[in-house]
């Protein structure tokens, strides 16, 4: 008798991904994971439009969906969650499983014990990579007033080192994907009650938006209502680490959470007392590039995960298999009728797990 797992494809697959990582890394990863699992994928890449009227009909042809949703559409309506609800409603009709990687407001908590210049380098790179248009970009910073005062000049110097004193002419700074999203970011900046200390310049004809840092931001500010998904970095001040953790826990669970600190005790405390799709200390974004770690959200930031082994498992079906012959048939008579009271004890013994015997299976 032998027990084993049999990994097989979970049949047809489709993926909806976005434009934000050129080349579309999520698309390539999902295709690779799906191909390794043995099932041919069918993908809607970011440059193909999937009309809403065809969405429900399309589901009848595919047995698994992976979705990486778009950024916020307008106002305070998080687009990723809005699109996810449409996907889930259509998938439910056909009992189609869905893996969602959505996004959200990813916090970056910076403690007072930190290498401020290194923190400025890593924060600026993670935030303004792809002009802030990344689902795992730090969305806002939580730090003390003293840390904020030290961080601002370090960020100013870092941004000049990265993108020169005239970032509009810098070839290393991207542009906003569309006029609609440029307008959305401009409206957010105008509605904010915070104070712009770095950047703030923009040009619609070029879809240019300068790396922008804002201080004196309150919890109910317009910038805190939705995922920013652009090069605007609000800094909120806190009095203690505990206040920062409490702030994070009041919000929806983010796709990523970052903490910058020289003290491992601070990192451990934040890790143990919060929940997020992913976690990274003293850096940003890079955790999602590691094939040895699963990547995915939790709660409002999505569910399911992929990358490496986890992508293979997500897009596969794990079938349980029991392979046995015809031996021990006389013992099987205990489970055949007619039933007798004096056989009940033996029957219970045969169906109970036997440690280190027959691969931890029962005799029956």
Short mmCIF file of C-alpha atoms in Angstrom, two decimals, residues 241-251 274:
data_model
loop_
_atom_site.label_atom_id
_atom_site.label_comp_id
_atom_site.label_asym_id
_atom_site.label_seq_id
_atom_site.Cartn_x
_atom_site.Cartn_y
_atom_site.Cartn_z
CA UNK A 241 6.60 52.91 17.58
CA UNK A 242 3.40 51.70 19.23
CA UNK A 243 1.47 54.59 17.66
CA UNK A 244 2.86 53.66 14.25
CA UNK A 245 1.84 50.02 14.66
CA UNK A 246 -1.62 51.08 15.80
CA UNK A 247 -1.94 53.37 12.76
CA UNK A 248 -1.03 50.54 10.38
CA UNK A 249 -3.46 48.12 12.04
CA UNK A 250 -6.36 50.58 11.68
CA UNK A 251 -5.99 50.44 7.92
CA UNK A 274 1.06 43.62 12.05
#
